[in-house]
Amino acid sequence: MTANLVNILMGGVFHAAILFLVAAGLQVVFGVQKIFNLACGSFYALGAYTGVSAVAYFTGHGGPPVLFVIPLALGGLAVGLVGVVVERGLLRFVYDRDETFQLLLTFALVLMLEDLIRMTWGTAPVSTGGLYLSYGQAKILGATVPVYNLLVIAASLVIALGIGWLLTRTAFGRIIRASADNREMAEALGVDMRWVYVRVFTLGSMLGTLGGALVIPATAAMSEMGIELIVEAFAVVVIGGLGSMRGAFVGALVVGILRSVAISVYPELEMLLIYLIVIGVLLWRPRGLFGTAAA
Amino acid sequence: MRIATVLTLVSLALLAIPLVAPAYYVTLMLPFMAYGVVLLGLNLLFGYTGLVSFGHALFIGIGAYTGAVLTSRFGVRQMELILPAAALAAAVVAAPVGALCVRYVKIYFGMLTLAFGMVFYTFLLKFYKLTGGDEGMRMLRPSLLGSEWAGLSKTAYLVGPYYYFSLAVLVLATLLMWRIVRSPFGLCLKTIRENQVKAESLGVSVPLYRWYAFMVSAVYAAVGGALLATPTGNVDPTLAYWTHSGNIVFMVLLGGFASFFGPLLGAFVFIFLQDTVMSVFPYWRLTFGAVLAFMVIFAPGGLMGLFARPRPVEVSRG
């Protein structure tokens, strides 16, 4: 009984750890640039595929399989630099436009990245093979949990703390928060917004691609994984509150664990339950649990 | 009147297409006409009221599934009954959904509609016994004007009676929408879009008018969805998926949301461009994503906006 419960819970927390990374990317971009980036799921998919390729390259060139997390994480982070291209090449043209156009531009990105992934990696799912369990399994209260999952949860926590530190303790973090709060004032005080935007967007895309890379040993990369994840990440930020990092953290835990519980108790309810909660939150408290911006 | 000439020519062309064009292109006209109905309604919300729904595929799904359920489960084959039933089903769902959504604008309206769309999508996907799950449900050939057209092959049925039936529905939907946007009601919607405070101070109940617009657009989407189901032959949950909602917003933008006929042009170009691109290159999403990005950045007025451009140029010249 406990073993079963722990299994469900740990599965949920693992999913939450991944969701948090993607949602954090969504939040930081929304907070500063006021753009709801539908393509954050596509970044996630891009990171996943790059992770598979990086690991395959690494092991194919004699790298010890035990160290596969290194090329995995590096590949995930490196492909996140595509954010620079996206921000400079597309998004910078629409900052002063109606948000409908911003949303549609990120939707254009969703379409393009989905096919770019299909062109590069084909339509069949790809995976890292048997590396998932190369760190063995841990026994927790009678349940067996892959050690890799624990590593990802720990990494996600460290990143959450790192983001918190970045936002509250560094000069760049203060600039980010100032820009999110009052763009004109920040600009008037000499902050170069182009500089802030390109960095913030790249930070957001790197969080997404890293999330994708980290999930991949546990599952297979599929070209639809991006558009499926975006609606979950969307649920996370709505529940937590748009633009709030704390909201992303709590929202990810809520969505991750609820989904895990629903799958084992009543599979039909899985995402239905999450969306019903999203609707409930939007109606009862549109700014989410931790959001500050009013509807 | 230039516009009257264009419309007459277009109508004549639409009537003549099944007689002159190859059957393949005629069958492509069917989704165009179905989406045409959907987009007329969507643009009442998007172009005229200024609300962007990212969950409108929900109502396409409702219309299509109404058709499939009625034909394959209940043996109701008359299209003349299916369309009103689809409209009614959409209205029943849209009444509470719309009442909740129209309390919000901009990104929150988009998110709420997206969430409702995904609720319906997961319902279709997961409740296998009711909906057929991911395999969906078959849409049997509906009868038109009391005739089964049993003597016709599938293609002959689609490019003959079904084509003209769809055309008639599209024309009626267009005329009705033309009346709606020209009516005081349509003007109120535009006022709300342009200046909500002013609309309120003039005594227009903003949420109520938004709700009306939502209802009309939902009914249009369901009728279009039911029309779409017959040529497809099978309805499945992806009809209600959020990317489908995104695609129809894309079609509106492609044609031009600021113009009455823009969405129809958008649907036409989208369907035929998609077909052309796919025949030479399997990655239509890449091409369309690039087109959409280009439109958003350089031509937010859509194709109709390109035609309407000359005016400001003349001003700047003087």
Tab-separated table of N, CA, C and O in Angstrom, chain B residues 50-146:
chain	number	residue	atom	x	y	z
B	50	GLY	N	-13.017	41.439	-31.276
B	50	GLY	CA	-11.672	41.577	-30.728
B	50	GLY	C	-11.302	40.521	-29.697
B	50	GLY	O	-10.412	40.726	-28.884
B	51	LEU	N	-11.982	39.374	-29.722
B	51	LEU	CA	-11.651	38.290	-28.794
B	51	LEU	C	-11.042	37.130	-29.583
B	51	LEU	O	-11.643	36.660	-30.546
B	52	VAL	N	-9.864	36.679	-29.190
B	52	VAL	CA	-9.231	35.581	-29.916
B	52	VAL	C	-9.404	34.289	-29.140
B	52	VAL	O	-8.906	34.139	-28.037
B	53	SER	N	-10.158	33.372	-29.737
B	53	SER	CA	-10.399	32.089	-29.104
B	53	SER	C	-9.339	31.100	-29.554
B	53	SER	O	-9.115	30.924	-30.746
B	54	PHE	N	-8.690	30.441	-28.585
B	54	PHE	CA	-7.757	29.385	-28.928
B	54	PHE	C	-8.376	28.025	-28.613
B	54	PHE	O	-7.677	27.055	-28.366
B	55	GLY	N	-9.701	27.981	-28.598
B	55	GLY	CA	-10.360	26.714	-28.327
B	55	GLY	C	-11.570	26.504	-29.208
B	55	GLY	O	-12.469	25.734	-28.880
B	56	HIS	N	-11.599	27.201	-30.342
B	56	HIS	CA	-12.813	27.137	-31.150
B	56	HIS	C	-13.000	25.804	-31.841
B	56	HIS	O	-14.108	25.482	-32.261
B	57	ALA	N	-11.923	25.034	-31.927
B	57	ALA	CA	-12.042	23.702	-32.508
B	57	ALA	C	-13.011	22.852	-31.686
B	57	ALA	O	-13.573	21.884	-32.200
B	58	LEU	N	-13.208	23.232	-30.433
B	58	LEU	CA	-14.211	22.564	-29.601
B	58	LEU	C	-15.543	22.480	-30.328
B	58	LEU	O	-16.193	21.433	-30.363
B	59	PHE	N	-15.961	23.583	-30.934
B	59	PHE	CA	-17.285	23.608	-31.558
B	59	PHE	C	-17.295	22.924	-32.922
B	59	PHE	O	-18.311	22.357	-33.320
B	60	ILE	N	-16.145	22.960	-33.606
B	60	ILE	CA	-16.034	22.145	-34.826
B	60	ILE	C	-16.216	20.685	-34.434
B	60	ILE	O	-16.953	19.927	-35.078
B	61	GLY	N	-15.555	20.304	-33.343
B	61	GLY	CA	-15.661	18.934	-32.853
B	61	GLY	C	-17.102	18.579	-32.506
B	61	GLY	O	-17.591	17.504	-32.862
B	62	ILE	N	-17.784	19.480	-31.840
B	62	ILE	CA	-19.176	19.206	-31.459
B	62	ILE	C	-20.030	18.989	-32.703
B	62	ILE	O	-20.826	18.044	-32.783
B	63	GLY	N	-19.863	19.866	-33.705
B	63	GLY	CA	-20.640	19.713	-34.931
B	63	GLY	C	-20.349	18.400	-35.631
B	63	GLY	O	-21.261	17.671	-36.025
B	64	ALA	N	-19.060	18.090	-35.762
B	64	ALA	CA	-18.681	16.872	-36.475
B	64	ALA	C	-19.159	15.629	-35.730
B	64	ALA	O	-19.692	14.692	-36.339
B	65	TYR	N	-18.987	15.614	-34.412
B	65	TYR	CA	-19.427	14.441	-33.640
B	65	TYR	C	-20.948	14.334	-33.618
B	65	TYR	O	-21.485	13.215	-33.573
B	66	THR	N	-21.642	15.454	-33.643
B	66	THR	CA	-23.103	15.378	-33.729
B	66	THR	C	-23.500	14.637	-34.998
B	66	THR	O	-24.345	13.728	-34.972
B	67	GLY	N	-22.861	15.021	-36.106
B	67	GLY	CA	-23.148	14.343	-37.367
B	67	GLY	C	-22.836	12.858	-37.296
B	67	GLY	O	-23.641	12.005	-37.696
B	68	ALA	N	-21.678	12.526	-36.723
B	68	ALA	CA	-21.261	11.125	-36.669
B	68	ALA	C	-22.185	10.313	-35.759
B	68	ALA	O	-22.616	9.213	-36.116
B	69	VAL	N	-22.512	10.879	-34.603
B	69	VAL	CA	-23.378	10.152	-33.661
B	69	VAL	C	-24.755	9.942	-34.278
B	69	VAL	O	-25.311	8.833	-34.225
B	70	LEU	N	-25.282	10.981	-34.884
B	70	LEU	CA	-26.635	10.856	-35.450
B	70	LEU	C	-26.662	9.854	-36.594
B	70	LEU	O	-27.571	9.019	-36.665
B	71	THR	N	-25.675	9.903	-37.488
B	71	THR	CA	-25.739	9.000	-38.645
B	71	THR	C	-25.385	7.567	-38.265
B	71	THR	O	-26.052	6.630	-38.684
B	72	SER	N	-24.328	7.377	-37.434
B	72	SER	CA	-23.887	6.002	-37.228
B	72	SER	C	-24.503	5.349	-35.989
B	72	SER	O	-24.518	4.130	-35.893
B	73	ARG	N	-25.006	6.121	-35.043
B	73	ARG	CA	-25.592	5.490	-33.855
B	73	ARG	C	-27.111	5.535	-33.872
B	73	ARG	O	-27.770	4.623	-33.408
B	74	PHE	N	-27.666	6.626	-34.341
B	74	PHE	CA	-29.117	6.778	-34.246
B	74	PHE	C	-29.837	6.660	-35.580
B	74	PHE	O	-31.052	6.794	-35.633
B	75	GLY	N	-29.069	6.443	-36.642
B	75	GLY	CA	-29.696	6.249	-37.935
B	75	GLY	C	-30.397	7.480	-38.484
B	75	GLY	O	-31.226	7.373	-39.383
B	76	VAL	N	-30.069	8.637	-37.949
B	76	VAL	CA	-30.629	9.872	-38.515
B	76	VAL	C	-29.713	10.299	-39.656
B	76	VAL	O	-28.557	10.635	-39.433
B	77	ARG	N	-30.217	10.245	-40.879
B	77	ARG	CA	-29.328	10.483	-42.007
B	77	ARG	C	-29.592	11.815	-42.699
B	77	ARG	O	-28.842	12.215	-43.568
B	78	GLN	N	-30.683	12.495	-42.339
B	78	GLN	CA	-31.034	13.710	-43.072
B	78	GLN	C	-30.124	14.871	-42.679
B	78	GLN	O	-30.111	15.274	-41.519
B	79	MET	N	-29.372	15.403	-43.628
B	79	MET	CA	-28.495	16.540	-43.343
B	79	MET	C	-29.312	17.736	-42.858
B	79	MET	O	-28.815	18.548	-42.084
B	80	GLU	N	-30.562	17.807	-43.308
B	80	GLU	CA	-31.419	18.928	-42.893
B	80	GLU	C	-31.735	18.855	-41.403
B	80	GLU	O	-32.126	19.864	-40.801
B	81	LEU	N	-31.596	17.655	-40.807
B	81	LEU	CA	-31.781	17.537	-39.360
B	81	LEU	C	-30.437	17.644	-38.636
B	81	LEU	O	-30.353	18.149	-37.521
B	82	ILE	N	-29.390	17.136	-39.300
B	82	ILE	CA	-28.075	17.096	-38.647
B	82	ILE	C	-27.555	18.509	-38.377
B	82	ILE	O	-27.063	18.810	-37.291
B	83	LEU	N	-27.704	19.395	-39.373
B	83	LEU	CA	-27.162	20.748	-39.189
B	83	LEU	C	-27.837	21.487	-38.033
B	83	LEU	O	-27.133	22.036	-37.176
B	84	PRO	N	-29.182	21.505	-37.966
B	84	PRO	CA	-29.779	22.163	-36.801
B	84	PRO	C	-29.407	21.481	-35.488
B	84	PRO	O	-29.204	22.163	-34.476
B	85	ALA	N	-29.280	20.153	-35.511
B	85	ALA	CA	-28.900	19.452	-34.282
B	85	ALA	C	-27.501	19.870	-33.848
B	85	ALA	O	-27.246	20.097	-32.659
B	86	ALA	N	-26.588	19.981	-34.824
B	86	ALA	CA	-25.219	20.421	-34.511
B	86	ALA	C	-25.249	21.826	-33.929
B	86	ALA	O	-24.588	22.120	-32.921
B	87	ALA	N	-26.052	22.692	-34.552
B	87	ALA	CA	-26.146	24.069	-34.067
B	87	ALA	C	-26.687	24.094	-32.650
B	87	ALA	O	-26.180	24.813	-31.780
B	88	LEU	N	-27.704	23.260	-32.397
B	88	LEU	CA	-28.317	23.229	-31.078
B	88	LEU	C	-27.325	22.722	-30.034
B	88	LEU	O	-27.187	23.305	-28.948
B	89	ALA	N	-26.614	21.622	-30.387
B	89	ALA	CA	-25.639	21.059	-29.443
B	89	ALA	C	-24.582	22.101	-29.102
B	89	ALA	O	-24.214	22.267	-27.934
B	90	ALA	N	-24.116	22.817	-30.129
B	90	ALA	CA	-23.096	23.843	-29.882
B	90	ALA	C	-23.649	24.943	-28.995
B	90	ALA	O	-22.972	25.423	-28.081
B	91	ALA	N	-24.903	25.336	-29.253
B	91	ALA	CA	-25.491	26.415	-28.457
B	91	ALA	C	-25.620	25.994	-27.000
B	91	ALA	O	-25.347	26.777	-26.090
B	92	VAL	N	-26.011	24.718	-26.780
B	92	VAL	CA	-26.172	24.237	-25.410
B	92	VAL	C	-24.833	24.276	-24.668
B	92	VAL	O	-24.763	24.673	-23.507
B	93	VAL	N	-23.750	23.890	-25.365
B	93	VAL	CA	-22.437	23.914	-24.721
B	93	VAL	C	-21.920	25.348	-24.604
B	93	VAL	O	-21.351	25.745	-23.588
B	94	ALA	N	-22.138	26.126	-25.666
B	94	ALA	CA	-21.555	27.474	-25.697
B	94	ALA	C	-22.220	28.410	-24.694
B	94	ALA	O	-21.594	29.364	-24.251
B	95	ALA	N	-23.469	28.138	-24.344
B	95	ALA	CA	-24.153	29.062	-23.433
B	95	ALA	C	-23.405	29.182	-22.104
B	95	ALA	O	-23.004	30.291	-21.734
B	96	PRO	N	-23.160	28.076	-21.383
B	96	PRO	CA	-22.394	28.246	-20.139
B	96	PRO	C	-20.913	28.564	-20.384
B	96	PRO	O	-20.355	29.429	-19.699
B	97	VAL	N	-20.299	27.887	-21.370
B	97	VAL	CA	-18.869	28.129	-21.625
B	97	VAL	C	-18.646	29.593	-21.985
B	97	VAL	O	-17.754	30.264	-21.445
B	98	GLY	N	-19.474	30.094	-22.883
B	98	GLY	CA	-19.350	31.487	-23.298
B	98	GLY	C	-19.577	32.437	-22.131
B	98	GLY	O	-18.846	33.406	-21.964
B	99	ALA	N	-20.591	32.129	-21.316
B	99	ALA	CA	-20.890	33.019	-20.187
B	99	ALA	C	-19.682	33.147	-19.273
B	99	ALA	O	-19.417	34.228	-18.737
B	100	LEU	N	-18.932	32.044	-19.115
B	100	LEU	CA	-17.745	32.108	-18.273
B	100	LEU	C	-16.590	32.812	-18.984
B	100	LEU	O	-15.882	33.624	-18.390
B	101	CYS	N	-16.411	32.505	-20.281
B	101	CYS	CA	-15.244	33.035	-20.997
B	101	CYS	C	-15.331	34.538	-21.231
B	101	CYS	O	-14.319	35.227	-21.165
B	102	VAL	N	-16.514	35.039	-21.555
B	102	VAL	CA	-16.584	36.448	-21.952
B	102	VAL	C	-16.370	37.401	-20.784
B	102	VAL	O	-16.309	38.610	-20.969
B	103	ARG	N	-16.234	36.849	-19.578
B	103	ARG	CA	-15.891	37.734	-18.465
B	103	ARG	C	-14.446	38.191	-18.579
B	103	ARG	O	-14.016	39.098	-17.870
B	104	TYR	N	-13.687	37.556	-19.452
B	104	TYR	CA	-12.275	37.903	-19.581
B	104	TYR	C	-11.973	38.343	-21.009
B	104	TYR	O	-12.702	38.005	-21.939
B	105	VAL	N	-10.887	39.067	-21.160
B	105	VAL	CA	-10.473	39.472	-22.501
B	105	VAL	C	-9.034	39.056	-22.717
B	105	VAL	O	-8.369	38.525	-21.832
B	106	LYS	N	-8.576	39.313	-23.929
B	106	LYS	CA	-7.175	39.117	-24.295
B	106	LYS	C	-6.674	37.735	-23.939
B	106	LYS	O	-7.330	36.745	-24.162
B	107	ILE	N	-5.491	37.693	-23.308
B	107	ILE	CA	-4.821	36.410	-23.103
B	107	ILE	C	-5.650	35.489	-22.212
B	107	ILE	O	-5.667	34.278	-22.393
B	108	TYR	N	-6.386	36.050	-21.253
B	108	TYR	CA	-7.162	35.203	-20.354
B	108	TYR	C	-8.344	34.564	-21.078
B	108	TYR	O	-8.710	33.425	-20.813
B	109	PHE	N	-8.942	35.297	-21.990
B	109	PHE	CA	-10.004	34.710	-22.806
B	109	PHE	C	-9.424	33.570	-23.646
B	109	PHE	O	-9.996	32.477	-23.709
B	110	GLY	N	-8.277	33.822	-24.254
B	110	GLY	CA	-7.624	32.793	-25.067
B	110	GLY	C	-7.310	31.551	-24.255
B	110	GLY	O	-7.546	30.424	-24.688
B	111	MET	N	-6.816	31.752	-23.031
B	111	MET	CA	-6.426	30.607	-22.206
B	111	MET	C	-7.637	29.810	-21.750
B	111	MET	O	-7.621	28.581	-21.725
B	112	LEU	N	-8.685	30.543	-21.381
B	112	LEU	CA	-9.886	29.857	-20.900
B	112	LEU	C	-10.522	29.034	-22.025
B	112	LEU	O	-10.917	27.883	-21.825
B	113	THR	N	-10.609	29.621	-23.223
B	113	THR	CA	-11.178	28.859	-24.339
B	113	THR	C	-10.288	27.664	-24.664
B	113	THR	O	-10.792	26.579	-24.948
B	114	LEU	N	-8.965	27.856	-24.573
B	114	LEU	CA	-8.062	26.734	-24.828
B	114	LEU	C	-8.324	25.606	-23.827
B	114	LEU	O	-8.400	24.426	-24.193
B	115	ALA	N	-8.499	25.984	-22.559
B	115	ALA	CA	-8.726	24.962	-21.530
B	115	ALA	C	-10.036	24.211	-21.788
B	115	ALA	O	-10.088	22.985	-21.689
B	116	PHE	N	-11.089	24.928	-22.152
B	116	PHE	CA	-12.360	24.254	-22.438
B	116	PHE	C	-12.223	23.338	-23.655
B	116	PHE	O	-12.769	22.231	-23.674
B	117	GLY	N	-11.492	23.811	-24.650
B	117	GLY	CA	-11.266	22.978	-25.827
B	117	GLY	C	-10.562	21.681	-25.456
B	117	GLY	O	-10.925	20.598	-25.922
B	118	MET	N	-9.570	21.786	-24.562
B	118	MET	CA	-8.821	20.595	-24.181
B	118	MET	C	-9.656	19.666	-23.308
B	118	MET	O	-9.467	18.453	-23.322
B	119	VAL	N	-10.566	20.225	-22.527
B	119	VAL	CA	-11.483	19.374	-21.751
B	119	VAL	C	-12.283	18.494	-22.709
B	119	VAL	O	-12.382	17.275	-22.531
B	120	PHE	N	-12.811	19.104	-23.746
B	120	PHE	CA	-13.611	18.335	-24.702
B	120	PHE	C	-12.732	17.329	-25.445
B	120	PHE	O	-13.127	16.179	-25.657
B	121	TYR	N	-11.530	17.762	-25.799
B	121	TYR	CA	-10.612	16.854	-26.496
B	121	TYR	C	-10.324	15.617	-25.641
B	121	TYR	O	-10.408	14.488	-26.115
B	122	THR	N	-9.988	15.833	-24.361
B	122	THR	CA	-9.676	14.676	-23.515
B	122	THR	C	-10.916	13.811	-23.309
B	122	THR	O	-10.810	12.589	-23.241
B	123	PHE	N	-12.072	14.452	-23.239
B	123	PHE	CA	-13.310	13.667	-23.126
B	123	PHE	C	-13.458	12.758	-24.353
B	123	PHE	O	-13.720	11.559	-24.220
B	124	LEU	N	-13.274	13.320	-25.535
B	124	LEU	CA	-13.394	12.523	-26.755
B	124	LEU	C	-12.371	11.396	-26.782
B	124	LEU	O	-12.647	10.281	-27.216
B	125	LEU	N	-11.178	11.706	-26.294
B	125	LEU	CA	-10.085	10.743	-26.384
B	125	LEU	C	-10.237	9.615	-25.365
B	125	LEU	O	-9.986	8.456	-25.666
B	126	LYS	N	-10.669	9.966	-24.161
B	126	LYS	CA	-10.601	8.998	-23.063
B	126	LYS	C	-11.890	8.207	-22.872
B	126	LYS	O	-11.858	7.106	-22.357
B	127	PHE	N	-13.012	8.767	-23.224
B	127	PHE	CA	-14.266	8.053	-22.976
B	127	PHE	C	-14.620	7.221	-24.202
B	127	PHE	O	-15.524	7.535	-24.968
B	128	TYR	N	-13.831	6.156	-24.288
B	128	TYR	CA	-13.837	5.332	-25.485
B	128	TYR	C	-15.223	4.825	-25.857
B	128	TYR	O	-15.620	4.852	-27.013
B	129	LYS	N	-15.971	4.365	-24.868
B	129	LYS	CA	-17.270	3.735	-25.160
B	129	LYS	C	-18.246	4.718	-25.784
B	129	LYS	O	-19.054	4.367	-26.630
B	130	LEU	N	-18.157	5.945	-25.344
B	130	LEU	CA	-19.097	6.941	-25.863
B	130	LEU	C	-18.641	7.509	-27.201
B	130	LEU	O	-19.456	7.796	-28.075
B	131	THR	N	-17.340	7.704	-27.329
B	131	THR	CA	-16.853	8.519	-28.438
B	131	THR	C	-15.983	7.761	-29.433
B	131	THR	O	-15.592	8.302	-30.447
B	132	GLY	N	-15.647	6.506	-29.125
B	132	GLY	CA	-14.752	5.772	-30.021
B	132	GLY	C	-13.286	6.091	-29.788
B	132	GLY	O	-12.432	5.611	-30.533
B	133	GLY	N	-12.975	6.895	-28.774
B	133	GLY	CA	-11.575	7.179	-28.442
B	133	GLY	C	-10.805	7.783	-29.602
B	133	GLY	O	-11.368	8.557	-30.382
B	134	ASP	N	-9.533	7.396	-29.712
B	134	ASP	CA	-8.707	8.033	-30.747
B	134	ASP	C	-9.071	7.551	-32.152
B	134	ASP	O	-8.670	8.175	-33.136
B	135	GLU	N	-9.788	6.455	-32.251
B	135	GLU	CA	-10.208	6.019	-33.584
B	135	GLU	C	-11.363	6.865	-34.108
B	135	GLU	O	-11.625	6.908	-35.304
B	136	GLY	N	-12.052	7.475	-33.191
B	136	GLY	CA	-13.159	8.322	-33.593
B	136	GLY	C	-14.392	7.529	-33.983
B	136	GLY	O	-14.593	6.410	-33.537
B	137	MET	N	-15.149	8.104	-34.876
B	137	MET	CA	-16.451	7.548	-35.209
B	137	MET	C	-16.697	7.795	-36.684
B	137	MET	O	-16.209	8.768	-37.237
B	138	ARG	N	-17.462	6.884	-37.298
B	138	ARG	CA	-17.712	7.077	-38.709
B	138	ARG	C	-18.874	8.042	-38.959
B	138	ARG	O	-19.850	8.043	-38.244
B	139	MET	N	-18.690	8.874	-39.968
B	139	MET	CA	-19.786	9.750	-40.387
B	139	MET	C	-20.344	9.121	-41.660
B	139	MET	O	-19.671	9.090	-42.695
B	140	LEU	N	-21.558	8.565	-41.570
B	140	LEU	CA	-22.144	7.918	-42.743
B	140	LEU	C	-22.677	8.970	-43.699
B	140	LEU	O	-22.941	10.107	-43.315
B	141	ARG	N	-22.826	8.559	-44.949
B	141	ARG	CA	-23.280	9.504	-45.967
B	141	ARG	C	-24.686	10.023	-45.621
B	141	ARG	O	-25.634	9.243	-45.528
B	142	PRO	N	-24.796	11.319	-45.394
B	142	PRO	CA	-26.122	11.831	-45.066
B	142	PRO	C	-26.989	11.984	-46.321
B	142	PRO	O	-26.471	12.132	-47.425
B	143	SER	N	-28.272	11.924	-46.111
B	143	SER	CA	-29.180	12.180	-47.230
B	143	SER	C	-29.382	13.691	-47.354
B	143	SER	O	-29.320	14.426	-46.379
B	144	LEU	N	-29.569	14.121	-48.594
B	144	LEU	CA	-29.771	15.553	-48.841
B	144	LEU	C	-31.118	15.742	-49.506
B	144	LEU	O	-31.441	15.046	-50.474
B	145	LEU	N	-31.898	16.667	-49.007
B	145	LEU	CA	-33.207	16.970	-49.578
B	145	LEU	C	-34.052	15.699	-49.744
B	145	LEU	O	-34.714	15.492	-50.750
B	146	GLY	N	-33.948	14.821	-48.756
B	146	GLY	CA	-34.789	13.633	-48.751
B	146	GLY	C	-34.319	12.506	-49.646
B	146	GLY	O	-34.954	11.463	-49.711
